[in-house]
Amino acid sequence: MNYRTLGRTGLQVSEIGYGAWGIGKGAWIGASDDESVKALNKAFDFGLNFVDTALVYGDGHSEKLVGKAIRQRSETIYVASKIPPKNYQWPAKRGVPVREAFPADHIIASTEESLKYLGLDTIDVQQFHVWSDEWVGQGDWLDGIQKLKKQGKIRFFGVSINDCQPENAIRLIETGVLDTVQVIHNIFEQAPEDRLFPACEQRQVGVIVRVPFDEGSLTGKITPDTRFDPADFRNRYFRDDRKRQVY
């Protein structure tokens, strides 16, 4: 396994991370909990040491499984989680004030809930699960983040950028308060290379790439005949002629 420094955090993280949305059972159907924990441990055996989860993934179920697997290990495993917007709006709508999405009390309560599910004392990277650069300079969200850092409940702060809006965090990056950015980047989506990645490099903001395999299409295992449970997120993602296009 190869490792990189995650921006100014100084964390030495594996180049391959474990995205734990699929094990939460909220939107991906099929995996058993035992299978999920075994998969996490197998990844750890190969040297993976970075897991990205979220409170909203199965309403804490993903965090429970991640925490269970980590507590079985002796080596250091870094955890990134995410706080859902209080108004549950993805992506953030223009004109909606930040107090409706990330007031300080919601940030603190959500983080404490995640820590309970994980069974850990600290979250290495706590992220907002959505962001709008309209929110820079608004609200009391930064007070909440700083309080959590001071209490030792989180180490670093990041945001997960809206789908297909890679420039919608550049103002926040320029403020200097951000430690990491999470963004979609794969062979289909390369817009972050234009402005976002240079801005992150200039400010030493760590980049966490999500959907590198386009929800599975780039693994080669999605064929025109692949079928998903009607409640599975991928049933909507690979709608119409999408499966044939990526095959």
mmCIF file of C-alpha atoms in Angstrom:
data_model
loop_
_atom_site.group_PDB
_atom_site.id
_atom_site.type_symbol
_atom_site.label_atom_id
_atom_site.label_comp_id
_atom_site.label_asym_id
_atom_site.label_seq_id
_atom_site.Cartn_x
_atom_site.Cartn_y
_atom_site.Cartn_z
ATOM 1 C CA MET A 1 0.000 0.000 0.000
ATOM 2 C CA ASN A 2 1.202 3.507 -0.794
ATOM 3 C CA TYR A 3 0.588 6.417 1.577
ATOM 4 C CA ARG A 4 0.282 10.177 1.174
ATOM 5 C CA THR A 5 0.141 13.163 3.486
ATOM 6 C CA LEU A 6 -3.429 14.483 3.632
ATOM 7 C CA GLY A 7 -2.705 18.156 3.095
ATOM 8 C CA ARG A 8 -1.828 20.202 6.140
ATOM 9 C CA THR A 9 -3.397 17.645 8.499
ATOM 10 C CA GLY A 10 -0.131 15.722 8.445
ATOM 11 C CA LEU A 11 -2.049 12.431 8.481
ATOM 12 C CA GLN A 12 -0.271 9.690 6.520
ATOM 13 C CA VAL A 13 -3.233 8.043 4.816
ATOM 14 C CA SER A 14 -3.412 5.141 2.383
ATOM 15 C CA GLU A 15 -3.882 6.198 -1.234
ATOM 16 C CA ILE A 16 -6.894 3.883 -1.314
ATOM 17 C CA GLY A 17 -9.605 4.634 1.229
ATOM 18 C CA TYR A 18 -12.761 2.745 2.166
ATOM 19 C CA GLY A 19 -16.005 4.507 1.284
ATOM 20 C CA ALA A 20 -18.545 3.200 3.780
ATOM 21 C CA TRP A 21 -21.814 4.412 2.232
ATOM 22 C CA GLY A 22 -22.526 0.986 0.788
ATOM 23 C CA ILE A 23 -22.426 -0.826 4.138
ATOM 24 C CA GLY A 24 -24.977 1.467 5.750
ATOM 25 C CA LYS A 25 -27.919 -0.363 4.151
ATOM 26 C CA GLY A 26 -29.795 2.893 3.711
ATOM 27 C CA ALA A 27 -29.321 3.152 -0.054
ATOM 28 C CA TRP A 28 -27.243 0.150 -1.128
ATOM 29 C CA ILE A 29 -28.960 -3.216 -0.819
ATOM 30 C CA GLY A 30 -27.361 -6.646 -0.560
ATOM 31 C CA ALA A 31 -24.443 -6.785 1.878
ATOM 32 C CA SER A 32 -24.778 -8.433 5.284
ATOM 33 C CA ASP A 33 -23.222 -6.823 8.346
ATOM 34 C CA ASP A 34 -20.833 -9.755 8.833
ATOM 35 C CA GLU A 35 -19.711 -9.462 5.221
ATOM 36 C CA SER A 36 -19.189 -5.720 5.625
ATOM 37 C CA VAL A 37 -17.033 -6.056 8.753
ATOM 38 C CA LYS A 38 -14.997 -8.800 7.070
ATOM 39 C CA ALA A 39 -14.473 -6.548 4.051
ATOM 40 C CA LEU A 40 -13.257 -3.726 6.284
ATOM 41 C CA ASN A 41 -10.834 -6.012 8.086
ATOM 42 C CA LYS A 42 -9.538 -7.430 4.816
ATOM 43 C CA ALA A 43 -8.892 -3.887 3.606
ATOM 44 C CA PHE A 44 -7.033 -3.140 6.850
ATOM 45 C CA ASP A 45 -4.977 -6.320 6.341
ATOM 46 C CA PHE A 46 -3.789 -4.892 3.021
ATOM 47 C CA GLY A 47 -2.677 -1.663 4.677
ATOM 48 C CA LEU A 48 -5.711 0.579 4.123
ATOM 49 C CA ASN A 49 -5.918 3.024 7.020
ATOM 50 C CA PHE A 50 -8.545 5.594 5.990
ATOM 51 C CA VAL A 51 -12.329 5.131 6.148
ATOM 52 C CA ASP A 52 -14.933 7.679 5.078
ATOM 53 C CA THR A 53 -18.416 7.322 6.545
ATOM 54 C CA ALA A 54 -21.323 9.613 7.518
ATOM 55 C CA LEU A 55 -24.044 9.920 10.130
ATOM 56 C CA VAL A 56 -26.704 9.726 7.437
ATOM 57 C CA TYR A 57 -25.425 6.408 6.023
ATOM 58 C CA GLY A 58 -28.127 4.144 7.355
ATOM 59 C CA ASP A 59 -28.820 6.570 10.214
ATOM 60 C CA GLY A 60 -25.598 5.623 11.953
ATOM 61 C CA HIS A 61 -25.470 1.984 10.852
ATOM 62 C CA SER A 62 -22.371 2.495 8.720
ATOM 63 C CA GLU A 63 -20.610 4.237 11.602
ATOM 64 C CA LYS A 64 -21.475 1.346 13.927
ATOM 65 C CA LEU A 65 -19.870 -1.181 11.570
ATOM 66 C CA VAL A 66 -16.832 1.008 10.947
ATOM 67 C CA GLY A 67 -16.314 1.469 14.672
ATOM 68 C CA LYS A 68 -16.743 -2.247 15.329
ATOM 69 C CA ALA A 69 -14.076 -3.129 12.777
ATOM 70 C CA ILE A 70 -11.638 -0.463 13.981
ATOM 71 C CA ARG A 71 -11.941 -1.533 17.603
ATOM 72 C CA GLN A 72 -10.803 -5.013 16.562
ATOM 73 C CA ARG A 73 -7.497 -3.629 15.279
ATOM 74 C CA SER A 74 -4.280 -2.570 16.970
ATOM 75 C CA GLU A 75 -2.975 -0.306 14.181
ATOM 76 C CA THR A 76 -4.064 3.293 13.622
ATOM 77 C CA ILE A 77 -7.096 3.668 11.347
ATOM 78 C CA TYR A 78 -8.186 7.201 10.504
ATOM 79 C CA VAL A 79 -11.901 7.965 10.336
ATOM 80 C CA ALA A 80 -13.620 10.709 8.374
ATOM 81 C CA SER A 81 -17.336 11.247 8.939
ATOM 82 C CA LYS A 82 -19.904 13.801 7.852
ATOM 83 C CA ILE A 83 -22.601 15.942 9.427
ATOM 84 C CA PRO A 84 -25.875 16.033 7.465
ATOM 85 C CA PRO A 85 -27.445 19.451 6.885
ATOM 86 C CA LYS A 86 -30.176 20.091 9.432
ATOM 87 C CA ASN A 87 -32.656 20.803 6.630
ATOM 88 C CA TYR A 88 -31.625 17.617 4.783
ATOM 89 C CA GLN A 89 -31.238 19.454 1.473
ATOM 90 C CA TRP A 90 -28.782 17.966 -1.038
ATOM 91 C CA PRO A 91 -27.412 19.941 -2.816
ATOM 92 C CA ALA A 92 -27.589 23.196 -0.890
ATOM 93 C CA LYS A 93 -30.133 25.518 -2.464
ATOM 94 C CA ARG A 94 -29.186 29.064 -3.372
ATOM 95 C CA GLY A 95 -30.432 31.674 -0.929
ATOM 96 C CA VAL A 96 -30.871 29.271 1.994
ATOM 97 C CA PRO A 97 -29.019 30.665 5.047
ATOM 98 C CA VAL A 98 -26.410 28.513 6.728
ATOM 99 C CA ARG A 99 -28.341 28.606 10.024
ATOM 100 C CA GLU A 100 -30.907 26.304 8.394
ATOM 101 C CA ALA A 101 -28.231 23.785 7.450
ATOM 102 C CA PHE A 102 -25.361 23.960 9.939
ATOM 103 C CA PRO A 103 -26.101 25.861 13.155
ATOM 104 C CA ALA A 104 -23.501 25.259 15.859
ATOM 105 C CA ASP A 105 -25.817 23.255 18.121
ATOM 106 C CA HIS A 106 -26.651 20.875 15.253
ATOM 107 C CA ILE A 107 -22.960 20.444 14.407
ATOM 108 C CA ILE A 108 -22.110 19.554 17.992
ATOM 109 C CA ALA A 109 -25.095 17.241 18.518
ATOM 110 C CA SER A 110 -24.471 15.395 15.239
ATOM 111 C CA THR A 111 -20.798 14.910 16.034
ATOM 112 C CA GLU A 112 -21.581 13.546 19.481
ATOM 113 C CA GLU A 113 -24.095 11.168 17.912
ATOM 114 C CA SER A 114 -21.484 9.965 15.414
ATOM 115 C CA LEU A 115 -18.960 9.395 18.198
ATOM 116 C CA LYS A 116 -21.543 7.287 20.021
ATOM 117 C CA TYR A 117 -22.184 5.131 16.952
ATOM 118 C CA LEU A 118 -18.474 4.777 16.202
ATOM 119 C CA GLY A 119 -17.586 3.986 19.795
ATOM 120 C CA LEU A 120 -14.582 6.302 19.501
ATOM 121 C CA ASP A 121 -13.395 9.365 21.409
ATOM 122 C CA THR A 122 -12.315 11.396 18.376
ATOM 123 C CA ILE A 123 -13.202 11.769 14.698
ATOM 124 C CA ASP A 124 -10.059 12.478 12.709
ATOM 125 C CA VAL A 125 -11.776 14.426 9.918
ATOM 126 C CA GLN A 126 -15.291 15.765 10.488
ATOM 127 C CA GLN A 127 -16.965 17.151 7.372
ATOM 128 C CA PHE A 128 -20.093 19.005 6.368
ATOM 129 C CA HIS A 129 -21.996 16.677 4.046
ATOM 130 C CA VAL A 130 -22.898 19.566 1.751
ATOM 131 C CA TRP A 131 -21.625 23.078 1.205
ATOM 132 C CA SER A 132 -22.422 26.419 -0.448
ATOM 133 C CA ASP A 133 -19.865 29.196 -0.736
ATOM 134 C CA GLU A 134 -22.723 31.615 -0.042
ATOM 135 C CA TRP A 135 -22.295 30.578 3.592
ATOM 136 C CA VAL A 136 -18.789 32.004 4.002
ATOM 137 C CA GLY A 137 -18.966 34.580 6.801
ATOM 138 C CA GLN A 138 -22.504 33.574 7.846
ATOM 139 C CA GLY A 139 -23.797 31.971 11.031
ATOM 140 C CA ASP A 140 -22.105 30.370 14.018
ATOM 141 C CA TRP A 141 -20.964 27.126 12.367
ATOM 142 C CA LEU A 142 -17.271 27.933 12.772
ATOM 143 C CA ASP A 143 -17.794 28.414 16.513
ATOM 144 C CA GLY A 144 -19.197 24.893 16.653
ATOM 145 C CA ILE A 145 -16.232 23.446 14.765
ATOM 146 C CA GLN A 146 -13.703 25.284 16.926
ATOM 147 C CA LYS A 147 -15.431 24.098 20.102
ATOM 148 C CA LEU A 148 -15.314 20.476 18.935
ATOM 149 C CA LYS A 149 -11.620 20.812 18.093
ATOM 150 C CA LYS A 150 -10.878 22.370 21.487
ATOM 151 C CA GLN A 151 -12.739 19.524 23.224
ATOM 152 C CA GLY A 152 -10.748 16.947 21.260
ATOM 153 C CA LYS A 153 -13.857 15.451 19.677
ATOM 154 C CA ILE A 154 -12.612 16.205 16.158
ATOM 155 C CA ARG A 155 -9.096 16.813 14.861
ATOM 156 C CA PHE A 156 -9.676 18.354 11.441
ATOM 157 C CA PHE A 157 -12.516 19.948 9.482
ATOM 158 C CA GLY A 158 -13.564 19.459 5.881
ATOM 159 C CA VAL A 159 -16.480 19.761 3.495
ATOM 160 C CA SER A 160 -17.951 17.397 0.939
ATOM 161 C CA ILE A 161 -18.742 19.441 -2.156
ATOM 162 C CA ASN A 162 -22.051 19.219 -4.015
ATOM 163 C CA ASP A 163 -22.109 16.896 -7.018
ATOM 164 C CA CYS A 164 -20.778 18.546 -10.184
ATOM 165 C CA GLN A 165 -20.046 21.843 -8.377
ATOM 166 C CA PRO A 166 -16.285 21.604 -7.768
ATOM 167 C CA GLU A 167 -15.809 25.371 -7.608
ATOM 168 C CA ASN A 168 -18.387 25.762 -4.836
ATOM 169 C CA ALA A 169 -15.801 25.697 -2.050
ATOM 170 C CA ILE A 170 -13.040 27.944 -3.366
ATOM 171 C CA ARG A 171 -14.122 30.923 -1.241
ATOM 172 C CA LEU A 172 -14.100 28.703 1.842
ATOM 173 C CA ILE A 173 -10.648 27.377 0.965
ATOM 174 C CA GLU A 174 -9.370 30.944 0.681
ATOM 175 C CA THR A 175 -10.479 31.727 4.256
ATOM 176 C CA GLY A 176 -7.884 29.299 5.585
ATOM 177 C CA VAL A 177 -10.250 27.458 7.955
ATOM 178 C CA LEU A 178 -10.541 24.309 5.847
ATOM 179 C CA ASP A 179 -8.344 21.226 6.291
ATOM 180 C CA THR A 180 -9.841 18.923 3.632
ATOM 181 C CA VAL A 181 -12.189 18.907 0.650
ATOM 182 C CA GLN A 182 -14.075 15.887 -0.662
ATOM 183 C CA VAL A 183 -15.082 15.939 -4.330
ATOM 184 C CA ILE A 184 -16.112 13.664 -7.196
ATOM 185 C CA HIS A 185 -13.196 12.961 -9.527
ATOM 186 C CA ASN A 186 -12.973 10.172 -12.107
ATOM 187 C CA ILE A 187 -12.557 9.781 -15.869
ATOM 188 C CA PHE A 188 -16.051 11.196 -16.410
ATOM 189 C CA GLU A 189 -15.743 14.121 -13.973
ATOM 190 C CA GLN A 190 -12.453 16.022 -14.187
ATOM 191 C CA ALA A 191 -13.622 19.605 -13.676
ATOM 192 C CA PRO A 192 -11.973 19.795 -10.210
ATOM 193 C CA GLU A 193 -8.623 19.936 -11.992
ATOM 194 C CA ASP A 194 -9.406 23.398 -13.399
ATOM 195 C CA ARG A 195 -9.651 25.553 -10.251
ATOM 196 C CA LEU A 196 -10.351 23.427 -7.173
ATOM 197 C CA PHE A 197 -7.191 21.326 -7.095
ATOM 198 C CA PRO A 198 -4.881 24.325 -7.673
ATOM 199 C CA ALA A 199 -6.653 26.216 -4.857
ATOM 200 C CA CYS A 200 -6.239 23.228 -2.539
ATOM 201 C CA GLU A 201 -2.577 22.885 -3.430
ATOM 202 C CA GLN A 202 -1.948 26.561 -2.750
ATOM 203 C CA ARG A 203 -3.549 26.366 0.712
ATOM 204 C CA GLN A 204 -2.337 22.825 1.513
ATOM 205 C CA VAL A 205 -5.914 21.592 1.781
ATOM 206 C CA GLY A 206 -6.125 17.803 1.598
ATOM 207 C CA VAL A 207 -8.254 16.331 -1.190
ATOM 208 C CA ILE A 208 -10.450 13.274 -0.609
ATOM 209 C CA VAL A 209 -11.650 11.888 -3.934
ATOM 210 C CA ARG A 210 -15.050 10.228 -3.937
ATOM 211 C CA VAL A 211 -16.820 8.115 -6.581
ATOM 212 C CA PRO A 212 -13.504 7.246 -8.298
ATOM 213 C CA PHE A 213 -15.171 4.213 -9.895
ATOM 214 C CA ASP A 214 -18.407 6.008 -10.821
ATOM 215 C CA GLU A 215 -20.545 4.051 -8.316
ATOM 216 C CA GLY A 216 -19.133 0.793 -9.708
ATOM 217 C CA SER A 217 -19.312 1.316 -13.467
ATOM 218 C CA LEU A 218 -15.520 1.569 -13.805
ATOM 219 C CA THR A 219 -14.961 -1.769 -12.050
ATOM 220 C CA GLY A 220 -16.196 -3.552 -15.172
ATOM 221 C CA LYS A 221 -18.825 -5.426 -13.179
ATOM 222 C CA ILE A 222 -21.834 -3.388 -14.316
ATOM 223 C CA THR A 223 -23.281 -4.874 -17.497
ATOM 224 C CA PRO A 224 -26.469 -4.086 -19.467
ATOM 225 C CA ASP A 225 -28.022 -7.118 -17.743
ATOM 226 C CA THR A 226 -27.149 -6.040 -14.183
ATOM 227 C CA ARG A 227 -30.222 -5.619 -11.985
ATOM 228 C CA PHE A 228 -30.529 -3.863 -8.645
ATOM 229 C CA ASP A 229 -33.162 -3.900 -5.927
ATOM 230 C CA PRO A 230 -35.792 -1.199 -6.617
ATOM 231 C CA ALA A 231 -34.787 0.513 -3.345
ATOM 232 C CA ASP A 232 -31.080 0.497 -4.226
ATOM 233 C CA PHE A 233 -29.486 3.849 -5.085
ATOM 234 C CA ARG A 234 -27.796 2.281 -8.102
ATOM 235 C CA ASN A 235 -31.156 1.418 -9.620
ATOM 236 C CA ARG A 236 -31.704 5.154 -10.117
ATOM 237 C CA TYR A 237 -28.104 6.021 -10.897
ATOM 238 C CA PHE A 238 -27.869 3.486 -13.726
ATOM 239 C CA ARG A 239 -31.258 4.310 -15.193
ATOM 240 C CA ASP A 240 -32.208 4.480 -18.867
ATOM 241 C CA ASP A 241 -29.238 3.593 -21.091
ATOM 242 C CA ARG A 242 -26.545 4.320 -18.515
ATOM 243 C CA LYS A 243 -25.458 0.687 -17.997
ATOM 244 C CA ARG A 244 -24.906 0.136 -21.706
ATOM 245 C CA GLN A 245 -22.977 3.403 -22.012
ATOM 246 C CA VAL A 246 -20.451 2.463 -19.334
ATOM 247 C CA TYR A 247 -20.139 -1.214 -20.267
#
